[in-house]
mmCIF file of N, CA, C and O in Angstrom:
data_model
loop_
_atom_site.group_PDB
_atom_site.id
_atom_site.type_symbol
_atom_site.label_atom_id
_atom_site.label_comp_id
_atom_site.label_asym_id
_atom_site.label_seq_id
_atom_site.Cartn_x
_atom_site.Cartn_y
_atom_site.Cartn_z
ATOM 1 N N ARG A 1 41.203 89.511 243.269
ATOM 2 C CA ARG A 1 39.511 89.581 242.695
ATOM 3 C C ARG A 1 38.995 90.393 244.062
ATOM 4 O O ARG A 1 38.535 91.038 244.318
ATOM 5 N N THR A 2 40.217 89.826 245.066
ATOM 6 C CA THR A 2 39.678 90.502 247.237
ATOM 7 C C THR A 2 39.789 92.067 246.878
ATOM 8 O O THR A 2 38.718 92.242 247.381
ATOM 9 N N PHE A 3 40.708 92.734 246.321
ATOM 10 C CA PHE A 3 41.105 93.928 246.464
ATOM 11 C C PHE A 3 40.425 94.458 245.455
ATOM 12 O O PHE A 3 39.659 96.085 245.450
ATOM 13 N N CYS A 4 39.802 94.351 244.126
ATOM 14 C CA CYS A 4 39.705 94.796 242.898
ATOM 15 C C CYS A 4 38.151 93.782 242.459
ATOM 16 O O CYS A 4 38.586 93.269 241.223
ATOM 17 N N PRO A 5 37.288 93.710 242.773
ATOM 18 C CA PRO A 5 36.000 92.937 243.327
ATOM 19 C C PRO A 5 34.719 93.229 241.496
ATOM 20 O O PRO A 5 35.058 92.980 241.048
ATOM 21 N N ASN A 6 35.525 94.787 241.128
ATOM 22 C CA ASN A 6 34.254 95.581 240.201
ATOM 23 C C ASN A 6 35.084 96.125 239.331
ATOM 24 O O ASN A 6 34.519 96.992 238.271
ATOM 25 N N HIS A 7 36.071 96.333 238.646
ATOM 26 C CA HIS A 7 36.988 96.095 237.635
ATOM 27 C C HIS A 7 37.682 94.996 236.669
ATOM 28 O O HIS A 7 37.874 93.926 236.946
ATOM 29 N N PHE A 8 38.120 95.482 235.151
ATOM 30 C CA PHE A 8 38.004 94.393 234.403
ATOM 31 C C PHE A 8 39.769 93.947 235.177
ATOM 32 O O PHE A 8 39.781 95.758 235.073
ATOM 33 N N PHE A 9 39.663 93.242 234.322
ATOM 34 C CA PHE A 9 41.605 92.184 234.395
ATOM 35 C C PHE A 9 42.453 92.388 233.291
ATOM 36 O O PHE A 9 41.855 91.585 232.731
ATOM 37 N N LEU A 10 43.683 93.253 232.969
ATOM 38 C CA LEU A 10 44.519 93.196 232.216
ATOM 39 C C LEU A 10 45.212 91.709 232.048
ATOM 40 O O LEU A 10 45.747 91.927 232.871
ATOM 41 N N VAL A 11 44.977 90.885 231.638
ATOM 42 C CA VAL A 11 45.674 88.878 232.007
ATOM 43 C C VAL A 11 46.995 89.032 231.383
ATOM 44 O O VAL A 11 46.799 88.885 229.866
ATOM 45 N N PRO A 12 47.969 89.482 231.245
ATOM 46 C CA PRO A 12 49.244 89.307 230.300
ATOM 47 C C PRO A 12 49.110 87.343 230.140
ATOM 48 O O PRO A 12 48.888 86.504 231.600
ATOM 49 N N GLY A 13 50.578 86.987 229.404
ATOM 50 C CA GLY A 13 51.389 85.640 230.239
ATOM 51 C C GLY A 13 50.423 84.396 229.244
ATOM 52 O O GLY A 13 51.004 83.298 229.574
ATOM 53 N N ILE A 14 49.551 84.353 228.461
ATOM 54 C CA ILE A 14 48.518 83.311 227.813
ATOM 55 C C ILE A 14 49.512 83.344 226.609
ATOM 56 O O ILE A 14 49.305 84.480 226.144
ATOM 57 N N GLY A 15 49.494 82.363 226.381
ATOM 58 C CA GLY A 15 50.237 81.584 225.026
ATOM 59 C C GLY A 15 51.288 82.002 225.384
ATOM 60 O O GLY A 15 51.504 80.391 225.854
ATOM 61 N N HIS A 16 52.414 82.349 225.296
ATOM 62 C CA HIS A 16 53.681 82.185 224.699
ATOM 63 C C HIS A 16 54.393 81.544 226.746
ATOM 64 O O HIS A 16 55.866 80.419 226.351
ATOM 65 N N GLN A 17 53.957 82.622 227.408
ATOM 66 C CA GLN A 17 54.349 82.460 228.324
ATOM 67 C C GLN A 17 53.437 81.482 229.359
ATOM 68 O O GLN A 17 54.957 81.023 230.470
ATOM 69 N N GLY A 18 52.760 80.866 228.599
ATOM 70 C CA GLY A 18 52.649 79.263 229.210
ATOM 71 C C GLY A 18 51.337 79.731 230.338
ATOM 72 O O GLY A 18 51.313 78.867 231.550
ATOM 73 N N GLY A 19 50.856 80.417 230.244
ATOM 74 C CA GLY A 19 50.287 81.204 231.743
ATOM 75 C C GLY A 19 48.856 80.193 231.845
ATOM 76 O O GLY A 19 48.001 79.979 230.671
ATOM 77 N N ASP A 20 48.064 79.777 233.205
ATOM 78 C CA ASP A 20 47.219 79.137 232.708
ATOM 79 C C ASP A 20 45.741 79.500 232.495
ATOM 80 O O ASP A 20 44.712 79.647 232.891
ATOM 81 N N PHE A 21 44.903 79.634 230.655
ATOM 82 C CA PHE A 21 43.784 80.031 230.765
ATOM 83 C C PHE A 21 42.389 79.283 231.798
ATOM 84 O O PHE A 21 42.059 80.866 232.755
ATOM 85 N N GLU A 22 42.480 78.207 231.854
ATOM 86 C CA GLU A 22 41.356 77.602 233.030
ATOM 87 C C GLU A 22 41.462 78.082 234.460
ATOM 88 O O GLU A 22 40.449 78.800 235.283
ATOM 89 N N GLN A 23 43.247 78.809 234.849
ATOM 90 C CA GLN A 23 42.861 79.079 236.444
ATOM 91 C C GLN A 23 42.722 80.917 236.937
ATOM 92 O O GLN A 23 41.511 80.887 237.380
ATOM 93 N N ILE A 24 42.866 81.320 235.483
ATOM 94 C CA ILE A 24 42.511 82.963 235.046
ATOM 95 C C ILE A 24 41.394 82.881 235.398
ATOM 96 O O ILE A 24 40.295 83.567 235.219
ATOM 97 N N ILE A 25 39.922 81.501 234.181
ATOM 98 C CA ILE A 25 38.956 81.539 234.662
ATOM 99 C C ILE A 25 38.010 81.534 236.378
ATOM 100 O O ILE A 25 37.529 82.237 235.625
ATOM 101 N N GLU A 26 38.868 80.846 236.225
ATOM 102 C CA GLU A 26 37.979 80.210 237.678
ATOM 103 C C GLU A 26 38.074 81.584 238.469
ATOM 104 O O GLU A 26 37.302 81.724 239.857
ATOM 105 N N ASP A 27 39.513 82.185 238.739
ATOM 106 C CA ASP A 27 39.891 82.676 239.767
ATOM 107 C C ASP A 27 39.381 84.089 239.367
ATOM 108 O O ASP A 27 39.035 84.589 240.075
ATOM 109 N N GLY A 28 39.024 84.608 238.274
ATOM 110 C CA GLY A 28 39.546 86.431 237.907
ATOM 111 C C GLY A 28 37.838 86.789 237.316
ATOM 112 O O GLY A 28 37.369 87.646 237.425
ATOM 113 N N LEU A 29 37.226 85.711 236.669
ATOM 114 C CA LEU A 29 36.275 86.127 236.129
ATOM 115 C C LEU A 29 34.657 86.980 237.231
ATOM 116 O O LEU A 29 34.510 85.659 238.387
ATOM 117 N N THR A 30 33.843 87.208 236.741
ATOM 118 C CA THR A 30 32.943 87.308 238.059
ATOM 119 C C THR A 30 31.560 87.463 237.015
ATOM 120 O O THR A 30 31.439 87.793 236.415
ATOM 121 N N PRO A 31 29.637 88.135 237.793
ATOM 122 C CA PRO A 31 29.256 88.363 236.873
ATOM 123 C C PRO A 31 29.081 88.749 236.598
ATOM 124 O O PRO A 31 28.715 90.001 235.380
ATOM 125 N N ASP A 32 29.775 90.528 237.659
ATOM 126 C CA ASP A 32 29.895 91.656 236.855
ATOM 127 C C ASP A 32 30.923 91.949 236.070
ATOM 128 O O ASP A 32 30.360 92.949 235.282
ATOM 129 N N CYS A 33 31.666 91.477 236.209
ATOM 130 C CA CYS A 33 33.796 91.809 235.426
ATOM 131 C C CYS A 33 34.250 90.544 234.761
ATOM 132 O O CYS A 33 34.110 89.522 235.121
ATOM 133 N N GLY A 34 34.062 90.998 233.642
ATOM 134 C CA GLY A 34 35.509 90.000 232.781
ATOM 135 C C GLY A 34 37.496 90.441 232.596
ATOM 136 O O GLY A 34 37.312 90.639 233.443
ATOM 137 N N LEU A 35 37.863 89.618 231.803
ATOM 138 C CA LEU A 35 39.044 89.549 231.754
ATOM 139 C C LEU A 35 39.545 89.595 229.916
ATOM 140 O O LEU A 35 38.729 89.744 230.037
ATOM 141 N N ILE A 36 40.593 90.753 230.160
ATOM 142 C CA ILE A 36 40.624 91.018 228.823
ATOM 143 C C ILE A 36 42.185 89.979 228.879
ATOM 144 O O ILE A 36 43.047 90.645 229.988
ATOM 145 N N VAL A 37 42.134 89.536 228.547
ATOM 146 C CA VAL A 37 42.741 88.398 228.200
ATOM 147 C C VAL A 37 43.749 88.444 226.706
ATOM 148 O O VAL A 37 43.571 88.847 225.461
ATOM 149 N N SER A 38 45.508 89.166 227.091
ATOM 150 C CA SER A 38 46.562 89.152 225.790
ATOM 151 C C SER A 38 47.627 88.057 226.176
ATOM 152 O O SER A 38 47.492 87.189 227.088
ATOM 153 N N SER A 39 47.655 87.844 225.306
ATOM 154 C CA SER A 39 48.364 86.500 224.074
ATOM 155 C C SER A 39 49.411 86.727 223.173
ATOM 156 O O SER A 39 49.158 86.666 221.755
ATOM 157 N N SER A 40 50.033 88.401 222.625
ATOM 158 C CA SER A 40 51.284 88.902 221.861
ATOM 159 C C SER A 40 51.537 88.281 221.478
ATOM 160 O O SER A 40 51.997 88.143 220.044
ATOM 161 N N ARG A 41 52.399 87.584 222.163
ATOM 162 C CA ARG A 41 54.098 87.724 221.462
ATOM 163 C C ARG A 41 53.103 86.591 220.997
ATOM 164 O O ARG A 41 54.086 86.050 220.336
ATOM 165 N N LYS A 42 52.989 85.708 221.287
ATOM 166 C CA LYS A 42 52.749 83.656 221.210
ATOM 167 C C LYS A 42 51.997 84.129 219.463
ATOM 168 O O LYS A 42 52.464 83.631 218.656
ATOM 169 N N ILE A 43 51.378 85.435 219.080
ATOM 170 C CA ILE A 43 50.593 85.875 217.748
ATOM 171 C C ILE A 43 51.359 86.660 217.131
ATOM 172 O O ILE A 43 51.912 86.089 215.832
ATOM 173 N N ILE A 44 52.080 87.203 218.016
ATOM 174 C CA ILE A 44 53.091 88.502 216.678
ATOM 175 C C ILE A 44 54.482 87.475 215.981
ATOM 176 O O ILE A 44 54.803 87.564 215.363
ATOM 177 N N TYR A 45 55.163 86.299 217.203
ATOM 178 C CA TYR A 45 56.076 85.746 216.510
ATOM 179 C C TYR A 45 55.257 84.745 215.962
ATOM 180 O O TYR A 45 56.376 83.868 216.098
ATOM 181 N N ALA A 46 54.790 84.570 215.820
ATOM 182 C CA ALA A 46 53.914 83.696 215.031
ATOM 183 C C ALA A 46 54.961 83.002 213.935
ATOM 184 O O ALA A 46 55.415 81.567 213.557
ATOM 185 N N SER A 47 55.816 83.574 212.611
ATOM 186 C CA SER A 47 56.345 83.645 211.633
ATOM 187 C C SER A 47 57.670 84.590 211.864
ATOM 188 O O SER A 47 56.331 85.531 211.585
ATOM 189 N N LYS A 48 58.491 84.255 211.210
ATOM 190 C CA LYS A 48 59.550 85.757 210.604
ATOM 191 C C LYS A 48 59.407 86.632 209.044
ATOM 192 O O LYS A 48 60.364 86.290 208.168
ATOM 193 N N GLY A 49 59.119 84.662 208.622
ATOM 194 C CA GLY A 49 58.987 84.603 207.090
ATOM 195 C C GLY A 49 57.687 85.394 206.393
ATOM 196 O O GLY A 49 56.693 85.655 207.148
ATOM 197 N N LYS A 50 57.491 85.298 205.495
ATOM 198 C CA LYS A 50 56.711 86.000 204.759
ATOM 199 C C LYS A 50 54.543 85.657 204.827
ATOM 200 O O LYS A 50 53.439 86.365 204.088
ATOM 201 N N ASP A 51 55.485 84.443 205.933
ATOM 202 C CA ASP A 51 53.738 83.560 206.382
ATOM 203 C C ASP A 51 53.031 84.505 207.304
ATOM 204 O O ASP A 51 52.464 83.701 207.750
ATOM 205 N N PHE A 52 53.777 85.220 207.203
ATOM 206 C CA PHE A 52 53.250 85.885 208.956
ATOM 207 C C PHE A 52 52.252 85.996 209.468
ATOM 208 O O PHE A 52 51.540 85.935 210.562
ATOM 209 N N ALA A 53 51.298 86.379 208.337
ATOM 210 C CA ALA A 53 49.758 86.426 208.191
ATOM 211 C C ALA A 53 49.302 85.925 208.651
ATOM 212 O O ALA A 53 48.303 85.924 209.288
ATOM 213 N N GLU A 54 48.983 84.740 207.646
ATOM 214 C CA GLU A 54 48.640 83.123 207.874
ATOM 215 C C GLU A 54 48.690 82.394 208.936
ATOM 216 O O GLU A 54 47.921 81.725 209.966
ATOM 217 N N LYS A 55 50.359 82.301 210.033
ATOM 218 C CA LYS A 55 50.857 81.849 210.844
ATOM 219 C C LYS A 55 49.902 82.283 212.400
ATOM 220 O O LYS A 55 49.868 82.052 213.279
ATOM 221 N N ALA A 56 50.291 83.724 211.791
ATOM 222 C CA ALA A 56 50.005 84.010 213.243
ATOM 223 C C ALA A 56 47.927 84.330 213.220
ATOM 224 O O ALA A 56 47.858 84.432 214.265
ATOM 225 N N ARG A 57 48.032 83.754 212.738
ATOM 226 C CA ARG A 57 46.149 84.067 212.054
ATOM 227 C C ARG A 57 45.882 82.584 212.930
ATOM 228 O O ARG A 57 44.923 82.136 213.917
ATOM 229 N N GLU A 58 46.547 82.376 212.358
ATOM 230 C CA GLU A 58 46.515 80.432 213.255
ATOM 231 C C GLU A 58 46.607 79.868 214.353
ATOM 232 O O GLU A 58 46.506 79.878 214.996
ATOM 233 N N GLU A 59 47.163 81.094 214.803
ATOM 234 C CA GLU A 59 47.555 81.142 216.330
ATOM 235 C C GLU A 59 46.926 81.853 217.146
ATOM 236 O O GLU A 59 46.113 81.248 218.354
ATOM 237 N N ALA A 60 46.372 83.103 216.938
ATOM 238 C CA ALA A 60 44.519 84.085 218.041
ATOM 239 C C ALA A 60 43.946 83.057 217.793
ATOM 240 O O ALA A 60 43.073 82.809 218.229
ATOM 241 N N LEU A 61 43.775 81.903 216.073
ATOM 242 C CA LEU A 61 42.519 81.421 216.290
ATOM 243 C C LEU A 61 42.407 79.393 217.807
ATOM 244 O O LEU A 61 41.556 79.814 218.002
ATOM 245 N N LYS A 62 44.023 79.301 217.045
ATOM 246 C CA LYS A 62 44.040 77.988 217.815
ATOM 247 C C LYS A 62 44.634 78.979 219.937
ATOM 248 O O LYS A 62 42.824 77.301 220.193
ATOM 249 N N LEU A 63 44.187 80.299 219.748
ATOM 250 C CA LEU A 63 43.864 80.682 221.876
ATOM 251 C C LEU A 63 42.000 80.604 220.989
ATOM 252 O O LEU A 63 42.177 80.344 222.524
ATOM 253 N N GLN A 64 41.867 81.506 220.202
ATOM 254 C CA GLN A 64 40.109 81.653 221.264
ATOM 255 C C GLN A 64 39.208 80.212 220.413
ATOM 256 O O GLN A 64 38.460 79.936 221.467
ATOM 257 N N ALA A 65 39.529 79.302 220.469
ATOM 258 C CA ALA A 65 40.170 77.973 219.960
ATOM 259 C C ALA A 65 39.385 76.934 221.592
ATOM 260 O O ALA A 65 38.600 77.137 222.036
ATOM 261 N N LYS A 66 40.566 77.315 222.571
ATOM 262 C CA LYS A 66 40.837 76.997 224.124
ATOM 263 C C LYS A 66 39.628 77.612 224.012
ATOM 264 O O LYS A 66 39.309 77.332 225.672
ATOM 265 N N MET A 67 39.768 79.333 224.167
ATOM 266 C CA MET A 67 39.345 80.178 225.120
ATOM 267 C C MET A 67 37.997 79.271 225.786
ATOM 268 O O MET A 67 37.408 79.423 226.258
ATOM 269 N N LYS A 68 37.367 79.372 223.671
ATOM 270 C CA LYS A 68 35.680 78.620 223.555
ATOM 271 C C LYS A 68 35.937 77.626 225.076
ATOM 272 O O LYS A 68 34.654 77.167 225.709
ATOM 273 N N LEU A 69 36.568 76.495 224.487
ATOM 274 C CA LEU A 69 36.525 75.252 225.466
ATOM 275 C C LEU A 69 36.319 75.138 226.537
ATOM 276 O O LEU A 69 35.958 74.633 227.768
ATOM 277 N N VAL A 70 37.083 76.310 226.717
ATOM 278 C CA VAL A 70 37.454 76.366 228.850
ATOM 279 C C VAL A 70 36.378 76.573 229.469
ATOM 280 O O VAL A 70 35.968 76.616 230.271
ATOM 281 N N LEU A 71 35.778 78.005 228.581
ATOM 282 C CA LEU A 71 34.562 78.875 229.461
ATOM 283 C C LEU A 71 33.353 77.784 228.910
ATOM 284 O O LEU A 71 32.445 77.895 229.856
ATOM 285 N N ALA A 72 33.065 76.823 228.137
ATOM 286 C CA ALA A 72 31.564 76.173 228.287
ATOM 287 C C ALA A 72 32.868 75.004 229.068
ATOM 288 O O ALA A 72 31.205 75.020 229.819
ATOM 289 N N LYS A 73 33.044 74.175 229.294
ATOM 290 C CA LYS A 73 34.148 73.462 230.739
ATOM 291 C C LYS A 73 32.900 74.033 232.360
ATOM 292 O O LYS A 73 33.078 73.785 233.025
ATOM 293 N N GLN A 74 34.107 75.388 232.257
ATOM 294 C CA GLN A 74 34.225 76.220 233.197
ATOM 295 C C GLN A 74 32.086 76.866 233.023
ATOM 296 O O GLN A 74 31.831 76.253 234.385
ATOM 297 N N LYS A 75 31.607 77.042 232.166
ATOM 298 C CA LYS A 75 29.834 77.366 232.589
ATOM 299 C C LYS A 75 29.292 75.494 232.686
ATOM 300 O O LYS A 75 28.776 75.941 233.704
ATOM 301 N N LYS A 76 29.257 74.358 232.166
ATOM 302 C CA LYS A 76 29.066 73.201 232.236
ATOM 303 C C LYS A 76 29.755 73.031 234.220
ATOM 304 O O LYS A 76 28.327 72.479 235.162
ATOM 305 N N ASN A 77 30.565 73.652 234.970
ATOM 306 C CA ASN A 77 31.556 73.043 236.476
ATOM 307 C C ASN A 77 30.657 74.112 236.749
ATOM 308 O O ASN A 77 30.767 74.395 238.422
ATOM 309 N N GLY A 78 29.266 74.719 236.645
ATOM 310 C CA GLY A 78 29.251 76.061 237.565
ATOM 311 C C GLY A 78 28.781 77.355 237.815
ATOM 312 O O GLY A 78 28.337 78.145 238.160
ATOM 313 N N LEU A 79 29.998 78.262 236.496
ATOM 314 C CA LEU A 79 29.749 78.671 236.663
ATOM 315 C C LEU A 79 29.272 80.080 236.025
ATOM 316 O O LEU A 79 29.601 79.911 234.580
ATOM 317 N N LYS A 80 27.653 80.170 236.019
ATOM 318 C CA LYS A 80 26.816 80.604 235.019
ATOM 319 C C LYS A 80 27.167 81.046 234.389
ATOM 320 O O LYS A 80 26.243 81.989 234.031
ATOM 321 N N HIS A 81 27.188 82.788 235.247
ATOM 322 C CA HIS A 81 28.146 83.728 235.008
ATOM 323 C C HIS A 81 28.442 83.900 233.134
ATOM 324 O O HIS A 81 28.647 85.095 233.113
ATOM 325 N N ILE A 82 28.953 83.060 232.897
ATOM 326 C CA ILE A 82 29.325 82.623 232.238
ATOM 327 C C ILE A 82 28.878 82.986 230.389
ATOM 328 O O ILE A 82 28.057 82.285 230.547
ATOM 329 N N ILE A 83 29.059 83.878 229.420
ATOM 330 C CA ILE A 83 28.123 84.194 228.268
ATOM 331 C C ILE A 83 28.415 83.499 227.425
ATOM 332 O O ILE A 83 29.275 83.030 227.018
#
């Protein structure tokens, strides 16, 4: 953030690669700029079967729920700029 305080960041590695979403929010979110979080691999490879759409949706919803939880926790702990 020091080098690019006024730009959005594309954040890969959440999900299958095990990136720490909570740490990313703490270090990367600012009052003026947000983060674009990518978790494509965990979603794309959720299943190889006919249930792909269902499994991909499940993974996307899991990530969304985790994001909501972490953002709510961060907001409670003092990051007031979180919507």
